[in-house]
Amino acid sequence: MKKGWLLLLLLVMQVDLMAQRSSVLPADKWVDSVFSTLSDNEKIAQLMVIRSSGLKDGTPVFFDEQVMAAVRKYNIGGICLFQGGPVQHAQRINSIQSAAKTPVLVTVDGEWGLGMRFDSVLSLPRQMMMAAVPDATIMYDYGKIVAAQCTRMGIQVNYAPVVDINNNPDNPVINDRSFGENKYRVAELGLQYMKGLQDHGVMACAKHFPGHGDVAVDSHKDLPIILKTRAELDSMELYPFNVLFKAGVGSVMIAHLSVPAIDNTANLPTSLSKKNIDGLLRNELGFQGLSFTDALEMQGVAKYFPDGEGSARSLIAGNDMLCLPGDIPGSIKRIRKAIKKKNLSWNDLNSRVRKVLYAKYQYGLANWMPIDLHHLADDLNKDVPRMRRRAAEQGLTLLRNDNSTIPFPSGTTRRVAYIGIGLTQDNRFAERIRTDYNAHTYYFDYDMDSVKANALLALIQNRYDVVIMAFHNYNRRPANNFGISNAAVYLANKVSQQQKTITVFFGNPYAIKNACNNSTLIAAYEDDAIVHETTADLLNGKFQSKGKLPVNVCNDYPYGSGIVHQRALPDAWAGSLGFNYKKLQAIDSICENAIAQKAIPGCVVLVAKDGKIAYERSFGRYAYTDSTPVYCETLYDLASVTKVMAATLAVMKLYDEGRLDLAKTLGDYLPWTKSSNKAGLVIKDVLLHEAGLKDFIPFYKETIDPADGVPSGAVYGYKPDSLHTVRVADNLYMRTDFTDTLYQRILQSKLTERGKYIYSDNDFIFLGKVVEAITGKPLDQYVQETFYAPLSLTFTGFRPRLRYPKNYIAPTEMEPLFRRQLIQGDVHDPGAAMFGGVAGHAGLFSNAYELAVLSQLLLNKGTINGVFFFKPATIELFTAYNSGISRRGLGFDKPEKDNASRSEPYPSRSVSAATFGHTGFTGTCIWIDPQFNLTYIFLSNRVNNNGDPGRFSKMNVRPNIQEVIYGALEGK
């Protein structure tokens, strides 16, 4: 009996053991197997990160024998990439990983991307510029780009973000590497950068703990001292680290600082302080991720702890990995000596080795694949220019604008001079100023003296109406006033005193302290061709400034300074509005692919929810052959969106006021129709496209001379005069009396079966005339006075060329058959053009944001910002299904009623039945979903430069984006 129980017990134990073995995680299995192969010295070496550079004593070297020797001899744990080319580094990494007994953790100090370290790779903007951008989303996208670069290069850890608060403008080592001086902003942007990296497969590293911002000594050269109380540290320096720790940042880098409030041991850096690492970091703040020391070769440590002593003291203090320990055998010897003296235990060291191995497994080194060398530099660079432009567009900061000097449109007749301070020859900004304003250019570099400054002052005095000055090529670091000479400062101030000036600083914004009294002032943060182009566009007025200073530069311009346009709909982090931002990012890929496939040259996409902007982004350029970038403010021809955002709004308002009866007929409002078969058409049927009107009349065809195919001289003139007052396009004006002919053609057109759905432009041509008949005002004037002006919509309206320069407007098409020219700012629809650019079916221009305001008015049931426009019942009536035979509302388009069962749902599968809006022929749409309080706007000029205008529709660009939006809604 006892034997039977014993056998049963053994069987149970065996089953239990097998169950335990089967439950071992792959990570545990891999870590255990690798750990078991390591000798004691190799375990120590696994905690070291050594330098791998393409330069040695300033000379390029293709292969670093010392690194390979260290890998083979010591089985070191990691490398940190410094200078060199991407292919060179990739070949090294491939060789190192192939030779390594244990996969090597590859790290980089790439705060602004791999361009910070690699040649032939473009740099992203530094953190100071990114902090000027109001939307923190940009740092998530920035992190995603850097993560893509790192994964392409076989890098697992990026030593970023810097979350030091730069509250000392004389900081010689952090400065513009920081997100600024506001702890909340630093934490917010650092958090998004971290998420962008880690969501896309790269470990982030918060640095430099416990905070390196308030120093005046460079820790590369000596040990900085921070004399703050612990309470001050808790409330300021430690705040961003706490935020990132709680959010799950993978690692932290420990600074070389002397902070007596943490550890008052003389000359003991925080990187070697047990009170700082084990005490503050681990026990008090609860951080359990990897901790890296800052480079142990820096004098902040090496001056006091040379020859491997710093390595040993770092591990004793509680660090996991030793960055750039220098003397590898010496460090191993010192560490083993510390273990022998029981200052450090093998158990403690082993746990750190396992921690490092788990990180290697987590970031893919258990299944390492060689780096593909093909197109490597192109892949690393592909997303950088767009981010640089986006940062410039959103970050440029207008600090002062006396007499509303900006916008300063190109083509001015005023006399303009440009002074390039710090230049000896043209750069892109100088070229743009000369091109845009026919400016005379002068250069004043930092080697010139006050004698030459006075000579230049005398030369320009009283010769120019406006002088544009820009500071270029000054140093990033504050020493010696950023390298800006006294003569340059003297020149800038004198010019500002005697002339109307615009002053731009292309670089570290702290340098603005040299010109705080200048009349019109811009902080541009970076000094590259993309920022030059974008700044020139800001001067031109193609977009509005959005940036705010991330630091205090003088009394007149403290933190947060910046002239920005106050918007009725504020921006918000998409996550706070119920979106999964990572999923929402797929919009970018759809737009970029559509541009790459030449379905569209450019576009703007806006998503709003709950009265806030969750996503607003521009892509591409005006045309495939035009380098002008699209901005979010770019004006587009809305095509048939005019029907809902002009004519239908007007009809709704008149119905709301009791001035229009949907049951009445065209003849009741338009006496000139009474002799025709159009007089009896009911207004409601016209709104539903069920009145039987012909879909489209090509009015222009009868005005084309059959002999040569050009507009007939009997109808058109090439300049306006008493007979030709109707502008149709540049240098093309129609006879005034021919407008009557257009209406006669509509009246004479055949009616089809009433009660049948036929989408018709003529319906809305009539509705526009009904609005004019009731109000006694042209349609464009009525909607301007009733809607656009009260809502402060300055860009929305008909005939934009009367209000804005042509280059504010995306060109619609090189029209081949009628006007035979590039249509830019004149309505694309030929019929609307022949009505002078104002019609109920086409002619409205706007940008995405202003359309979103109109959308929100409707979502709010007729009231916005305390101003009443409609009764809720009116909106509910017009936006509901109103037809038994089609999907239409009154004026508004709606989803198909059987959308769920359709193979090609409209406008996309996931919209609710409450959705209403419209699409436009030129590549536009607006869709408004009350069920989710959601607006989706897409604007493009798909027909421009396009040999296959149908490609846009075939690619389902608009519906695919709409599906991404709904797919990103959490809990939908």
PDB file of C-alpha atoms in Angstrom, residues 398 401-418 429 432-439 464-469 500-504 520 522 535-543 805 807-808:
ATOM      1  CA  LEU A 398       6.352  85.542 -33.704  1.00  0.00           C
ATOM      2  CA  ASN A 401       4.689  92.420 -34.826  1.00  0.00           C
ATOM      3  CA  ASP A 402       4.626  96.207 -34.703  1.00  0.00           C
ATOM      4  CA  ASN A 403       2.190  97.815 -37.130  1.00  0.00           C
ATOM      5  CA  SER A 404       1.158  94.329 -38.306  1.00  0.00           C
ATOM      6  CA  THR A 405       4.224  94.137 -40.517  1.00  0.00           C
ATOM      7  CA  ILE A 406       3.591  90.411 -40.907  1.00  0.00           C
ATOM      8  CA  PRO A 407       1.998  89.159 -43.104  1.00  0.00           C
ATOM      9  CA  PHE A 408       4.225  90.803 -45.677  1.00  0.00           C
ATOM     10  CA  PRO A 409       3.056  89.305 -49.001  1.00  0.00           C
ATOM     11  CA  SER A 410       5.504  88.833 -51.838  1.00  0.00           C
ATOM     12  CA  GLY A 411       5.317  91.053 -54.882  1.00  0.00           C
ATOM     13  CA  THR A 412       5.301  94.234 -52.819  1.00  0.00           C
ATOM     14  CA  THR A 413       6.211  97.544 -54.395  1.00  0.00           C
ATOM     15  CA  ARG A 414       7.982  98.626 -51.219  1.00  0.00           C
ATOM     16  CA  ARG A 415      11.756  98.903 -51.234  1.00  0.00           C
ATOM     17  CA  VAL A 416      13.249  96.032 -49.228  1.00  0.00           C
ATOM     18  CA  ALA A 417      16.760  95.271 -48.007  1.00  0.00           C
ATOM     19  CA  TYR A 418      18.059  92.079 -46.460  1.00  0.00           C
ATOM     20  CA  PHE A 429      16.551  82.466 -46.766  1.00  0.00           C
ATOM     21  CA  ARG A 432      13.847  83.733 -50.909  1.00  0.00           C
ATOM     22  CA  ILE A 433      13.933  87.309 -49.652  1.00  0.00           C
ATOM     23  CA  ARG A 434      15.543  88.458 -52.875  1.00  0.00           C
ATOM     24  CA  THR A 435      13.027  86.496 -54.970  1.00  0.00           C
ATOM     25  CA  ASP A 436       9.921  87.409 -52.979  1.00  0.00           C
ATOM     26  CA  TYR A 437      10.633  91.100 -52.428  1.00  0.00           C
ATOM     27  CA  ASN A 438      13.212  91.997 -55.062  1.00  0.00           C
ATOM     28  CA  ALA A 439      15.412  92.857 -52.069  1.00  0.00           C
ATOM     29  CA  TYR A 464      14.439 101.273 -47.844  1.00  0.00           C
ATOM     30  CA  ASP A 465      10.886 100.961 -46.604  1.00  0.00           C
ATOM     31  CA  VAL A 466      11.558  97.655 -44.819  1.00  0.00           C
ATOM     32  CA  VAL A 467      14.796  95.999 -43.719  1.00  0.00           C
ATOM     33  CA  ILE A 468      14.752  92.270 -43.000  1.00  0.00           C
ATOM     34  CA  MET A 469      17.616  91.152 -40.762  1.00  0.00           C
ATOM     35  CA  LYS A 500      11.152  99.539 -40.112  1.00  0.00           C
ATOM     36  CA  THR A 501      12.613  96.095 -39.505  1.00  0.00           C
ATOM     37  CA  ILE A 502      11.839  92.404 -39.308  1.00  0.00           C
ATOM     38  CA  THR A 503      14.456  90.497 -37.286  1.00  0.00           C
ATOM     39  CA  VAL A 504      14.819  86.713 -37.327  1.00  0.00           C
ATOM     40  CA  THR A 520       9.129  92.809 -35.426  1.00  0.00           C
ATOM     41  CA  ILE A 522      10.799  85.994 -34.930  1.00  0.00           C
ATOM     42  CA  THR A 535      10.141  81.322 -42.302  1.00  0.00           C
ATOM     43  CA  ALA A 536       9.875  83.043 -45.674  1.00  0.00           C
ATOM     44  CA  ASP A 537       6.387  81.555 -46.043  1.00  0.00           C
ATOM     45  CA  LEU A 538       5.478  82.878 -42.582  1.00  0.00           C
ATOM     46  CA  LEU A 539       6.585  86.355 -43.645  1.00  0.00           C
ATOM     47  CA  ASN A 540       4.469  85.962 -46.778  1.00  0.00           C
ATOM     48  CA  GLY A 541       1.423  85.046 -44.686  1.00  0.00           C
ATOM     49  CA  LYS A 542       0.904  81.550 -46.093  1.00  0.00           C
ATOM     50  CA  PHE A 543       0.321  80.331 -42.552  1.00  0.00           C
ATOM     51  CA  PRO A 805      -2.426  86.557 -52.879  1.00  0.00           C
ATOM     52  CA  ASN A 807       0.113  81.767 -53.704  1.00  0.00           C
ATOM     53  CA  TYR A 808      -2.061  81.261 -50.599  1.00  0.00           C
TER      54      TYR A 808
END
